Structures are given as C-alpha cells and as structure tokens.
C-alpha cells in the first residue's frame, strides 16, 4: 500500500478505496483545485517531489517535469507531493 | 513566403516547425509531430453539442423575476461572452492558418475555432429565449463602452499578427512602400507577434471567461437560470480544452526544440507576457465592479469575484512556467469547481448522436406528483 506524504508532514495511505489520488486527498478534506477531473484541463496540477505515479488516463494537459495530475493518477511507489 | 493552399514542395512534415515552415499540403494524420494536437481534436469532437439540446424555457420566467441589478449582471456577461466568442470564432483561423506548417495543428486550430462558433450560436439561443427583443441585446455590444474597452485588448495582438503576415506574404522581409506608407517586417518580428498573440489568446481563454462563468453558476446555485448554466458548463468544458491547446503551444515554443527563435522570443517577451496577464486581470476586476455597480447577488460580490480573478490568474500563469503575481492562494468560491467537472455534463450517447432526438424531446418539468402511481 503506497503512502502519500504531503509537504506539511501529513501522510495518507493509498489503500485502493479511492479511485485516484485526487479522491484520496479529498477524503482527507484537503483542498486541491480541480475542474475537469479527466486530465485535460490541468487545474489540479501538483508537485511530485519523489516517487512515481501511474496515469489511469493519459493526461492531455501539459504536465512539466516534477509535476503530476492527481485527478487521473494513482501512486506506484511511496510518493511525496506538494499541493500548490 | 507566399501562401499556397496546396504546397507542391515535397516535404517531411515531421520536420516542419509548428509555424512559419512550409504551408501544409496533405492533411494526413497517420503521423504526427505533436500527437497532443491530434488528441485534442478527438477530445473536442467527442465534446460536440448543440445549443438546442438544452431547454432554456424556464429561464424566461426566472429572468423576468430577477431584480434589475441582477438582470444587468446576467445580460452584461452574455454580451461580453458574445464579444469574446465573436473574436475566437474567426481569429484563430484568420491569424494562424496562413502560417501553420503541421497538419494536426492546422486541424486543431480549425476544430477549436469551430467550437467557438457553437458558443456564439448558443448566446443567440439564450437571448432569444429570455428577451422579446433580442436585437437590442446584440446591438448594444457595439455601443457599450465597457465591452469595447475590452475588445481592444482582446483583438490587438491578433490584428498586429494578421497585418504583419499580410505584408510578409505579399512582399517578404524588408522595408516596403505601400500606398505611400513605409512599412517594415522581418520573420523574427512576425514570430514575436505570433508569440504575443498566442499568449494573449491563452489569457483570454484562461481568465476572461471566468468572471462570467462564476456569475452564471452563482445564479444556478440558487436554482435560477439553470438552462443558461447548463450551456455555460458545456462552454466551460470546451474552453478548458482550448486553454490546454494554447498552453501546449506556448510550452513547445518556449522549449525551443521546435524553433530556436521562439525560445529566444519567449525570453525576450517575458516582461510583456507578465503585463498581458496583469492587464487582463485588472480589466476583469474592473468588469466585476461594473457588474455589481447597482448591487451584488447572493453568494457573490465584487470582492469575492476579484479574489477569484487573482486566484485563477496565478494558477494559469504557473501552468506556463510563470510566477504568480497576486498574493491570493485560496479559491474564494470552491463551489464553482463542481460546476466545472466534465463527467457531470456527459449526456447519454443516444442523446448526443441522433440530432432529431435532441430538439425539444426532453421534458424538464418533473415534480414529485409525476411519481404518484409509481410502485416498487
């Protein structure tokens, strides 16, 4: 079960009950910006400090190095992220 | 240099830059230099919708019952959006098609602009429904100072680029005397105008629509003007995709692998890019002030809307590698996001595909009584 570490020290276990990283963050009442939730708008862009994520749907939005879209991804390894 | 609709030069399209290479000859999509534009085309096509699919008949009653200051908010936003989509429905074609060099990008531009024409048509659908005199609404757009102020900044970069392309394609680089006027143009200058134009379009689609979107959804949160809100959701879904398109173009340009000049230009124009964002944000805040000049609406006022403008301006700037310019870090109207989720606008496939099925076939008037004889 990969863990998701936030810059404020909070750690969430991605236990598969949430479909995507965005859902997992929202269940912990963390505020992440979002619009489309499908990977084409890029509104939920977050920083991926370490670790690896897998995309359920390949995002259409531009994702630069060191960033990822939580709305359409799941963690593969333990990850450390930063919500803007 | 001169434009030709079917370039006879045999070229490897995979080696052309996005713009200012050879004009496109064969529209082929078996190979793509930038697969993203092909994917954007497919996505945009899957989004296809028609204004008539949305029943706006209840909006007429809602509109008549709105107090005057809310009527002003509603109708002013519609006018402003009409201006924006009038520009966006034609200008990408006029400005970018004569200089584009990749078939997938050319078709993306056409698909993008076409979807904007649907938006324009939807405004007529809405206005016809709420007003017995739709012509008065549209006639005022050309007379309304507040809208015309914005029109200038929205169109300036397009016009500069189009003007430069005309001169370049007719006369080539250099200084030319045309009708007694001395004009100069270089390819580098044209590329600079292109970069600034794409930047200004990005800002238009990233920020300028959203004040209006927020108002439409704020009405709908009160179960008012819901037909309008359904249409605005479809428009917002399209705009988010267009925004992704221009963000990709800007990022490809800035990376410099496509055209080394563009990376240099992106650096040189950095200050101007910041100025374009800043000015648009200030204009949208002024617009919020104009909207609420006679009174606010429930759930939204000038200050909240201005904070929202700052918030999305920051987020859009960061998307293309710029720094945030406002101190706002929180979305003051988080409820807007649920209106912008795309899966909530997805219609059943049979409703989206058969046009005869769409028009006036869906009865939106349902209440508890309709389930009176319903047993499980």
Short mmCIF file of C-alpha atoms in Angstrom, two decimals:
data_model
loop_
_atom_site.label_atom_id
_atom_site.label_comp_id
_atom_site.label_asym_id
_atom_site.label_seq_id
_atom_site.Cartn_x
_atom_site.Cartn_y
_atom_site.Cartn_z
CA UNK A 1 0.00 0.00 0.00
CA UNK A 2 1.84 3.14 -1.19
CA UNK A 3 1.84 6.14 1.10
CA UNK A 4 1.39 9.76 0.10
CA UNK A 5 3.39 12.28 2.08
CA UNK A 6 2.45 15.95 1.94
CA UNK A 7 4.77 18.90 2.44
CA UNK A 8 3.06 19.72 5.78
CA UNK A 9 4.00 16.28 7.11
CA UNK A 10 0.56 14.63 6.75
CA UNK A 11 0.78 11.05 5.47
CA UNK A 12 -2.08 9.30 3.69
CA UNK A 13 -2.19 5.60 2.88
CA UNK A 14 -3.42 4.94 -0.63
CA UNK A 15 -5.33 1.78 0.22
CA UNK A 16 -7.31 1.45 -3.01
CA UNK A 17 -10.58 2.76 -1.55
CA UNK A 18 -10.13 5.89 -3.62
CA UNK A 19 -10.03 5.64 -7.43
CA UNK A 20 -7.50 8.42 -7.88
CA UNK A 21 -5.02 10.44 -5.87
CA UNK A 22 -7.34 13.44 -6.04
CA UNK A 23 -10.14 11.44 -4.42
CA UNK A 24 -7.77 10.20 -1.72
CA UNK A 25 -6.72 13.77 -0.94
CA UNK A 26 -10.31 14.98 -0.87
CA UNK A 27 -11.33 12.23 1.54
CA UNK A 28 -8.79 13.67 3.95
CA UNK A 29 -10.53 17.06 3.48
CA UNK A 30 -7.51 18.51 1.71
CA UNK A 31 -8.32 21.33 -0.64
CA UNK A 32 -6.99 20.71 -4.13
CA UNK A 33 -8.08 22.80 -7.08
CA UNK A 34 -9.82 20.84 -9.81
CA UNK A 35 -12.03 21.32 -12.83
CA UNK A 36 -12.40 18.53 -15.34
CA UNK A 37 -11.21 15.55 -13.24
CA UNK A 38 -10.30 13.87 -16.50
CA UNK A 39 -6.78 15.11 -17.14
CA UNK A 40 -7.44 17.61 -19.89
CA UNK A 41 -7.61 20.92 -18.02
CA UNK A 42 -4.63 20.67 -15.68
CA UNK A 43 -6.28 22.62 -12.86
CA UNK A 44 -5.27 20.05 -10.22
CA UNK A 45 -1.54 20.14 -11.10
CA UNK A 46 0.61 19.31 -8.03
CA UNK A 47 4.34 18.87 -7.47
CA UNK A 48 5.73 15.36 -7.33
CA UNK A 49 8.75 15.68 -5.05
CA UNK A 50 9.65 11.98 -5.04
CA UNK A 51 8.23 8.62 -6.08
CA UNK A 52 6.29 7.52 -9.11
CA UNK A 53 2.66 7.74 -10.22
CA UNK A 54 0.77 5.85 -12.89
CA UNK A 55 -1.85 7.51 -15.08
CA UNK A 56 -5.24 5.80 -15.41
CA UNK A 57 -5.92 8.06 -18.39
CA UNK A 58 -3.00 9.71 -20.18
CA UNK A 59 -3.43 13.43 -19.40
CA UNK A 60 -3.97 15.88 -22.27
CA UNK A 61 -2.98 18.86 -20.12
CA UNK A 62 0.62 19.99 -20.24
CA UNK A 63 2.48 18.43 -17.32
CA UNK A 64 6.01 19.67 -16.83
CA UNK A 65 8.81 17.69 -15.20
CA UNK A 66 8.31 17.28 -11.48
CA UNK A 67 4.55 17.80 -11.71
CA UNK A 68 1.63 15.41 -11.97
CA UNK A 69 -2.16 15.47 -12.16
CA UNK A 70 -3.81 13.80 -9.14
CA UNK A 71 -7.23 13.61 -10.88
CA UNK A 72 -6.20 10.76 -13.18
CA UNK A 73 -3.31 9.08 -11.42
CA UNK A 74 -2.51 6.55 -8.69
CA UNK A 75 0.78 6.11 -6.82
CA UNK A 76 3.05 3.23 -7.83
CA UNK A 77 5.59 3.77 -5.05
CA UNK A 78 5.51 5.84 -1.87
CA UNK A 79 5.30 9.44 -3.02
CA UNK A 80 5.92 12.87 -1.62
CA UNK A 81 3.84 15.67 -3.05
CA UNK A 82 3.22 19.38 -2.72
CA UNK A 83 -0.22 20.91 -3.22
CA UNK A 84 0.13 24.49 -4.55
CA UNK B 1 6.86 33.02 -48.31
CA UNK B 2 3.61 33.48 -50.24
CA UNK B 3 0.75 31.32 -49.03
CA UNK B 4 -0.42 28.46 -51.18
CA UNK B 5 -3.41 26.27 -50.36
CA UNK B 6 -1.66 23.12 -51.54
CA UNK B 7 2.08 23.41 -51.32
CA UNK B 8 3.71 21.40 -54.16
CA UNK B 9 7.05 21.19 -52.39
CA UNK B 10 7.57 17.61 -51.26
CA UNK B 11 8.50 17.93 -47.60
CA UNK B 12 8.82 15.83 -44.48
CA UNK B 13 6.00 17.17 -42.32
CA UNK B 14 7.59 15.59 -39.27
CA UNK B 15 10.48 18.03 -39.62
CA UNK B 16 8.42 21.20 -40.04
CA UNK B 17 8.09 23.66 -37.16
CA UNK B 18 4.59 24.47 -35.83
CA UNK B 19 4.57 27.81 -37.69
CA UNK B 20 6.45 29.57 -40.50
CA UNK B 21 7.73 26.41 -42.18
CA UNK B 22 6.22 25.14 -45.44
CA UNK B 23 2.45 25.60 -45.78
CA UNK B 24 0.63 22.29 -45.21
CA UNK B 25 -0.09 20.22 -48.30
CA UNK B 26 -1.60 16.81 -47.49
CA UNK B 27 -3.91 16.75 -44.48
CA UNK B 28 -2.68 13.49 -43.08
CA UNK B 29 -2.92 12.20 -39.55
CA UNK B 30 -1.16 8.83 -39.89
CA UNK B 31 1.93 10.51 -38.43
CA UNK B 32 2.10 13.48 -36.12
CA UNK B 33 5.00 15.58 -34.97
CA UNK B 34 2.96 16.57 -31.92
CA UNK B 35 0.45 13.83 -31.09
CA UNK B 36 -1.14 16.07 -28.47
CA UNK B 37 -2.94 18.16 -31.11
CA UNK B 38 -4.46 15.02 -32.64
CA UNK B 39 -5.67 14.01 -29.18
CA UNK B 40 -7.13 17.47 -28.60
CA UNK B 41 -9.03 17.24 -31.89
CA UNK B 42 -10.51 13.88 -30.89
CA UNK B 43 -11.46 15.18 -27.46
CA UNK B 44 -13.06 18.31 -28.91
CA UNK B 45 -15.06 16.22 -31.38
CA UNK B 46 -16.25 13.97 -28.56
CA UNK B 47 -17.46 17.12 -26.78
CA UNK B 48 -19.71 18.16 -29.68
CA UNK B 49 -23.00 19.66 -28.55
CA UNK B 50 -25.73 21.89 -29.94
CA UNK B 51 -27.44 24.74 -28.08
CA UNK B 52 -30.88 23.34 -28.93
CA UNK B 53 -30.13 20.27 -26.81
CA UNK B 54 -30.55 22.43 -23.75
CA UNK B 55 -34.03 23.51 -22.74
CA UNK B 56 -33.83 27.13 -21.61
CA UNK B 57 -37.58 27.77 -21.42
CA UNK B 58 -37.70 28.01 -17.62
CA UNK B 59 -35.02 30.71 -17.75
CA UNK B 60 -37.51 33.14 -19.30
CA UNK B 61 -39.64 33.13 -16.16
CA UNK B 62 -36.57 33.29 -13.92
CA UNK B 63 -35.19 36.23 -15.87
CA UNK B 64 -38.44 38.19 -15.69
CA UNK B 65 -38.45 37.79 -11.91
CA UNK B 66 -34.84 38.91 -11.42
CA UNK B 67 -34.36 42.34 -9.83
CA UNK B 68 -32.94 44.92 -12.24
CA UNK B 69 -29.40 44.83 -10.89
CA UNK B 70 -29.27 41.05 -11.39
CA UNK B 71 -30.70 41.40 -14.90
CA UNK B 72 -27.83 43.79 -15.55
CA UNK B 73 -25.29 41.22 -14.28
CA UNK B 74 -26.77 38.45 -16.37
CA UNK B 75 -27.19 40.28 -19.64
CA UNK B 76 -23.87 42.16 -19.43
CA UNK B 77 -22.00 38.89 -19.05
CA UNK B 78 -23.81 37.44 -22.04
CA UNK B 79 -22.83 40.46 -24.12
CA UNK B 80 -19.21 40.19 -23.06
CA UNK B 81 -19.09 36.48 -23.83
CA UNK B 82 -20.66 37.20 -27.21
CA UNK B 83 -17.80 39.58 -27.95
CA UNK B 84 -15.17 37.06 -26.84
CA UNK B 85 -16.59 34.24 -28.93
CA UNK B 86 -17.11 36.51 -31.95
CA UNK B 87 -13.37 37.05 -31.87
CA UNK B 88 -12.46 33.47 -31.08
CA UNK B 89 -14.77 32.01 -33.72
CA UNK B 90 -12.85 33.64 -36.54
CA UNK B 91 -9.45 34.95 -35.44
CA UNK B 92 -7.56 31.69 -34.86
CA UNK B 93 -8.42 30.76 -38.45
CA UNK B 94 -7.53 34.10 -39.97
CA UNK B 95 -4.32 34.56 -37.96
CA UNK B 96 -2.87 31.08 -37.63
CA UNK B 97 -3.95 29.10 -40.71
CA UNK B 98 -1.83 31.10 -43.21
CA UNK B 99 1.34 30.37 -41.22
CA UNK B 100 0.79 26.89 -39.76
CA UNK B 101 3.01 24.05 -41.02
CA UNK B 102 1.72 20.91 -39.33
CA UNK B 103 -1.50 19.18 -40.43
CA UNK B 104 -2.51 18.11 -36.91
CA UNK B 105 -2.05 21.65 -35.61
CA UNK B 106 -3.90 23.12 -38.60
CA UNK B 107 -6.89 20.87 -37.95
CA UNK B 108 -6.76 21.55 -34.23
CA UNK B 109 -6.99 25.30 -34.95
CA UNK B 110 -10.00 24.74 -37.22
CA UNK B 111 -11.71 22.41 -34.75
CA UNK B 112 -11.07 24.85 -31.92
CA UNK B 113 -12.45 27.85 -33.81
CA UNK B 114 -15.47 25.88 -34.98
CA UNK B 115 -16.44 25.02 -31.43
CA UNK B 116 -16.34 28.74 -30.61
CA UNK B 117 -18.95 29.36 -33.31
CA UNK B 118 -21.23 26.93 -31.45
CA UNK B 119 -20.78 29.09 -28.36
CA UNK B 120 -21.80 32.18 -30.33
CA UNK B 121 -24.89 30.38 -31.58
CA UNK B 122 -25.78 29.37 -28.05
CA UNK B 123 -25.86 33.02 -26.94
CA UNK B 124 -28.49 33.74 -29.56
CA UNK B 125 -30.42 30.71 -28.31
CA UNK B 126 -30.33 32.08 -24.74
CA UNK B 127 -31.07 35.71 -25.63
CA UNK B 128 -33.96 34.82 -27.95
CA UNK B 129 -35.49 32.91 -25.12
CA UNK B 130 -35.25 35.49 -22.37
CA UNK B 131 -35.96 38.60 -24.41
CA UNK B 132 -38.72 39.53 -26.83
CA UNK B 133 -36.26 41.94 -28.42
CA UNK B 134 -33.00 40.03 -28.87
CA UNK B 135 -31.71 42.58 -31.40
CA UNK B 136 -31.44 45.20 -28.64
CA UNK B 137 -29.07 42.98 -26.68
CA UNK B 138 -26.80 42.34 -29.65
CA UNK B 139 -26.96 45.91 -30.98
CA UNK B 140 -25.74 47.21 -27.64
CA UNK B 141 -22.49 45.24 -27.81
CA UNK B 142 -21.11 47.67 -30.39
CA UNK B 143 -22.21 50.67 -28.28
CA UNK B 144 -21.30 49.51 -24.79
CA UNK B 145 -18.11 51.29 -23.71
CA UNK B 146 -17.25 48.77 -21.02
CA UNK B 147 -17.27 45.97 -23.56
CA UNK B 148 -15.44 47.91 -26.24
CA UNK B 149 -12.64 48.73 -23.80
CA UNK B 150 -12.00 45.01 -23.51
CA UNK B 151 -12.41 44.36 -27.21
CA UNK B 152 -9.35 46.48 -27.88
CA UNK B 153 -7.02 44.34 -25.80
CA UNK B 154 -8.60 41.09 -26.90
CA UNK B 155 -8.10 41.84 -30.60
CA UNK B 156 -4.93 43.95 -30.74
CA UNK B 157 -2.45 41.06 -30.82
CA UNK B 158 -4.45 39.21 -33.46
CA UNK B 159 -4.63 42.30 -35.66
CA UNK B 160 -0.88 43.01 -35.33
CA UNK B 161 -0.08 39.45 -36.35
CA UNK B 162 -2.56 39.35 -39.24
CA UNK B 163 -1.31 42.70 -40.53
CA UNK B 164 2.32 41.51 -40.39
CA UNK B 165 1.52 38.22 -42.14
CA UNK B 166 -0.25 40.04 -44.97
CA UNK B 167 2.76 42.25 -45.59
CA UNK B 168 5.25 39.39 -45.28
CA UNK B 169 3.38 37.04 -47.57
CA UNK B 170 2.89 39.72 -50.22
CA UNK B 171 6.26 41.50 -50.11
CA UNK B 172 8.64 39.41 -47.99
CA UNK B 173 11.10 40.61 -45.38
CA UNK B 174 12.36 44.17 -45.60
CA UNK B 175 11.08 47.71 -45.87
CA UNK B 176 8.30 48.31 -48.36
CA UNK B 177 6.40 51.35 -49.54
CA UNK B 178 2.72 50.59 -49.89
CA UNK B 179 0.26 53.34 -50.89
CA UNK B 180 2.83 55.92 -49.86
CA UNK B 181 3.33 54.34 -46.43
CA UNK B 182 6.69 52.85 -45.45
CA UNK B 183 6.36 49.52 -43.64
CA UNK B 184 8.98 47.09 -42.33
CA UNK B 185 8.65 43.44 -41.49
CA UNK B 186 11.02 40.63 -40.61
CA UNK B 187 10.36 36.98 -39.94
CA UNK B 188 11.72 37.42 -36.43
CA UNK B 189 9.29 40.27 -35.76
CA UNK B 190 6.44 38.11 -37.08
CA UNK B 191 7.41 35.29 -34.73
CA UNK B 192 7.40 37.79 -31.88
CA UNK B 193 3.89 38.89 -32.83
CA UNK B 194 2.83 35.25 -33.03
CA UNK B 195 4.16 34.51 -29.55
CA UNK B 196 2.41 37.51 -28.02
CA UNK B 197 -0.80 36.65 -29.87
CA UNK B 198 -0.84 33.08 -28.55
CA UNK B 199 -0.09 34.45 -25.09
CA UNK B 200 -2.99 36.90 -25.30
CA UNK B 201 -5.34 34.14 -26.54
CA UNK B 202 -4.20 31.98 -23.65
CA UNK B 203 -5.08 34.79 -21.25
CA UNK B 204 -8.44 35.31 -22.95
CA UNK B 205 -9.42 31.68 -22.51
CA UNK B 206 -7.79 31.32 -19.10
CA UNK B 207 -9.17 34.35 -17.31
CA UNK B 208 -11.60 36.47 -19.29
CA UNK B 209 -14.41 33.94 -19.47
CA UNK B 210 -14.34 33.02 -15.81
CA UNK B 211 -15.95 36.08 -14.21
CA UNK B 212 -18.94 35.42 -16.37
CA UNK B 213 -18.88 31.67 -15.67
CA UNK B 214 -18.82 32.35 -11.92
CA UNK B 215 -21.92 34.58 -12.16
CA UNK B 216 -23.83 32.04 -14.24
CA UNK B 217 -23.10 29.29 -11.75
CA UNK B 218 -23.94 31.56 -8.81
CA UNK B 219 -27.42 32.07 -10.33
CA UNK B 220 -27.76 28.32 -10.83
CA UNK B 221 -26.74 27.61 -7.22
CA UNK B 222 -29.99 29.45 -6.37
CA UNK B 223 -31.83 27.32 -8.97
CA UNK B 224 -32.14 30.31 -11.28
CA UNK B 225 -31.26 30.47 -14.97
CA UNK B 226 -30.40 26.77 -14.93
CA UNK B 227 -30.73 26.28 -18.68
CA UNK B 228 -28.16 29.01 -19.15
CA UNK B 229 -25.88 27.34 -16.59
CA UNK B 230 -26.09 24.03 -18.47
CA UNK B 231 -24.96 25.78 -21.64
CA UNK B 232 -22.20 27.62 -19.78
CA UNK B 233 -20.94 24.29 -18.42
CA UNK B 234 -20.62 22.96 -21.95
CA UNK B 235 -18.82 26.15 -22.97
CA UNK B 236 -16.52 25.96 -19.94
CA UNK B 237 -15.67 22.36 -20.81
CA UNK B 238 -14.66 23.44 -24.33
CA UNK B 239 -12.70 26.44 -23.06
CA UNK B 240 -10.68 24.28 -20.66
CA UNK B 241 -9.62 22.18 -23.63
CA UNK B 242 -8.75 25.22 -25.76
CA UNK B 243 -6.70 26.54 -22.88
CA UNK B 244 -4.77 23.28 -22.77
CA UNK B 245 -4.16 23.72 -26.52
CA UNK B 246 -2.62 27.19 -26.18
CA UNK B 247 -0.65 26.10 -23.09
CA UNK B 248 0.91 23.32 -25.15
CA UNK B 249 1.72 25.75 -27.96
CA UNK B 250 3.38 28.18 -25.54
CA UNK B 251 5.33 25.47 -23.80
CA UNK B 252 6.54 23.97 -27.11
CA UNK B 253 7.59 27.45 -28.24
CA UNK B 254 9.45 28.22 -25.01
CA UNK B 255 11.30 24.88 -25.10
CA UNK B 256 12.93 25.94 -28.38
CA UNK B 257 13.31 22.47 -29.94
CA UNK B 258 10.60 23.27 -32.46
CA UNK B 259 12.07 26.65 -33.45
CA UNK B 260 15.10 28.08 -31.67
CA UNK B 261 13.94 31.66 -32.41
CA UNK B 262 10.74 31.08 -30.43
CA UNK B 263 12.64 30.15 -27.26
CA UNK B 264 14.66 33.35 -27.58
CA UNK B 265 11.49 35.35 -28.19
CA UNK B 266 9.76 33.74 -25.22
CA UNK B 267 12.59 35.01 -23.01
CA UNK B 268 12.62 38.46 -24.60
CA UNK B 269 8.85 38.79 -24.23
CA UNK B 270 8.72 37.65 -20.63
CA UNK B 271 8.02 41.09 -19.25
CA UNK B 272 5.35 41.73 -21.86
CA UNK B 273 3.73 38.37 -21.06
CA UNK B 274 3.50 39.34 -17.40
CA UNK B 275 2.00 42.67 -18.46
CA UNK B 276 -0.65 40.92 -20.61
CA UNK B 277 -1.71 38.73 -17.67
CA UNK B 278 -1.70 41.64 -15.25
CA UNK B 279 -3.73 43.90 -17.52
CA UNK B 280 -6.30 41.20 -18.24
CA UNK B 281 -6.71 40.51 -14.52
CA UNK B 282 -7.15 44.23 -13.79
CA UNK B 283 -9.68 44.59 -16.60
CA UNK B 284 -11.66 41.62 -15.31
CA UNK B 285 -11.67 43.13 -11.83
CA UNK B 286 -12.98 46.38 -13.34
CA UNK B 287 -15.60 44.32 -15.10
CA UNK B 288 -16.65 42.81 -11.76
CA UNK B 289 -17.07 46.34 -10.44
CA UNK B 290 -19.23 47.27 -13.44
CA UNK B 291 -21.36 44.13 -12.99
CA UNK B 292 -22.07 44.87 -9.34
CA UNK B 293 -22.37 48.65 -9.63
CA UNK B 294 -26.08 48.61 -8.70
CA UNK B 295 -25.86 45.79 -6.17
CA UNK B 296 -24.38 42.34 -5.56
CA UNK B 297 -26.02 38.98 -5.98
CA UNK B 298 -26.47 36.32 -3.32
CA UNK B 299 -23.28 34.31 -2.95
CA UNK B 300 -21.14 36.66 -4.99
CA UNK B 301 -19.92 40.22 -4.71
CA UNK B 302 -17.22 42.35 -6.24
CA UNK B 303 -14.55 41.47 -3.68
CA UNK B 304 -15.08 37.73 -3.89
CA UNK B 305 -15.06 37.86 -7.67
CA UNK B 306 -11.86 39.95 -7.70
CA UNK B 307 -10.16 37.41 -5.42
CA UNK B 308 -11.26 34.66 -7.76
CA UNK B 309 -9.75 36.53 -10.72
CA UNK B 310 -6.47 36.79 -8.81
CA UNK B 311 -6.60 33.13 -7.85
CA UNK B 312 -7.13 31.82 -11.40
CA UNK B 313 -4.62 34.32 -12.84
CA UNK B 314 -1.95 32.87 -10.54
CA UNK B 315 -2.85 29.32 -11.41
CA UNK B 316 -2.88 29.97 -15.18
CA UNK B 317 0.48 31.71 -15.02
CA UNK B 318 2.06 28.84 -13.13
CA UNK B 319 0.74 26.42 -15.76
CA UNK B 320 3.02 28.00 -18.35
CA UNK B 321 6.01 28.32 -16.07
CA UNK B 322 5.45 31.91 -14.91
CA UNK B 323 5.41 33.15 -11.34
CA UNK B 324 2.22 34.06 -9.52
CA UNK B 325 1.65 37.83 -9.35
CA UNK B 326 -1.06 38.00 -6.68
CA UNK B 327 -0.89 37.01 -3.03
CA UNK B 328 -4.23 35.15 -3.14
CA UNK B 329 -3.65 31.42 -2.67
CA UNK B 330 -7.15 30.19 -1.78
CA UNK B 331 -10.07 29.76 -4.13
CA UNK B 332 -12.74 32.04 -2.60
CA UNK B 333 -15.54 30.19 -4.43
CA UNK B 334 -14.61 26.48 -4.25
CA UNK B 335 -18.21 25.54 -5.13
CA UNK B 336 -17.52 26.63 -8.72
CA UNK B 337 -15.37 23.53 -9.27
CA UNK B 338 -18.29 21.12 -9.10
CA UNK B 339 -19.87 23.08 -11.97
CA UNK B 340 -16.72 22.65 -14.00
CA UNK B 341 -16.41 18.86 -13.65
CA UNK B 342 -16.72 17.32 -17.06
CA UNK B 343 -18.35 13.97 -16.25
CA UNK B 344 -21.39 15.79 -14.90
CA UNK B 345 -22.08 17.23 -18.35
CA UNK B 346 -21.80 13.90 -20.12
CA UNK B 347 -25.10 13.06 -21.78
CA UNK B 348 -26.34 9.60 -22.72
CA UNK B 349 -24.89 8.54 -26.09
CA UNK B 350 -28.27 8.28 -27.78
CA UNK B 351 -28.98 11.87 -26.80
CA UNK B 352 -25.69 13.12 -28.18
CA UNK B 353 -25.70 11.33 -31.52
CA UNK B 354 -29.13 11.50 -33.09
CA UNK B 355 -29.92 15.12 -33.77
CA UNK B 356 -33.66 14.59 -34.20
CA UNK B 357 -33.70 13.10 -30.72
CA UNK B 358 -32.28 16.27 -29.27
CA UNK B 359 -34.69 19.00 -30.18
CA UNK B 360 -37.42 19.63 -27.64
CA UNK B 361 -37.67 15.95 -26.78
CA UNK B 362 -36.77 16.12 -23.15
CA UNK B 363 -39.37 17.27 -20.66
CA UNK B 364 -37.59 19.16 -17.93
CA UNK B 365 -40.75 19.77 -15.92
CA UNK B 366 -40.80 16.90 -13.45
CA UNK B 367 -42.10 17.09 -9.91
CA UNK B 368 -42.94 14.69 -7.11
CA UNK B 369 -46.50 14.22 -8.42
CA UNK B 370 -45.22 12.53 -11.57
CA UNK B 371 -44.14 9.58 -9.42
CA UNK B 372 -47.54 9.32 -7.70
CA UNK B 373 -48.57 5.98 -9.21
CA UNK B 374 -45.08 4.53 -9.12
CA UNK B 375 -44.71 1.34 -7.05
CA UNK B 376 -41.72 -0.90 -6.45
#
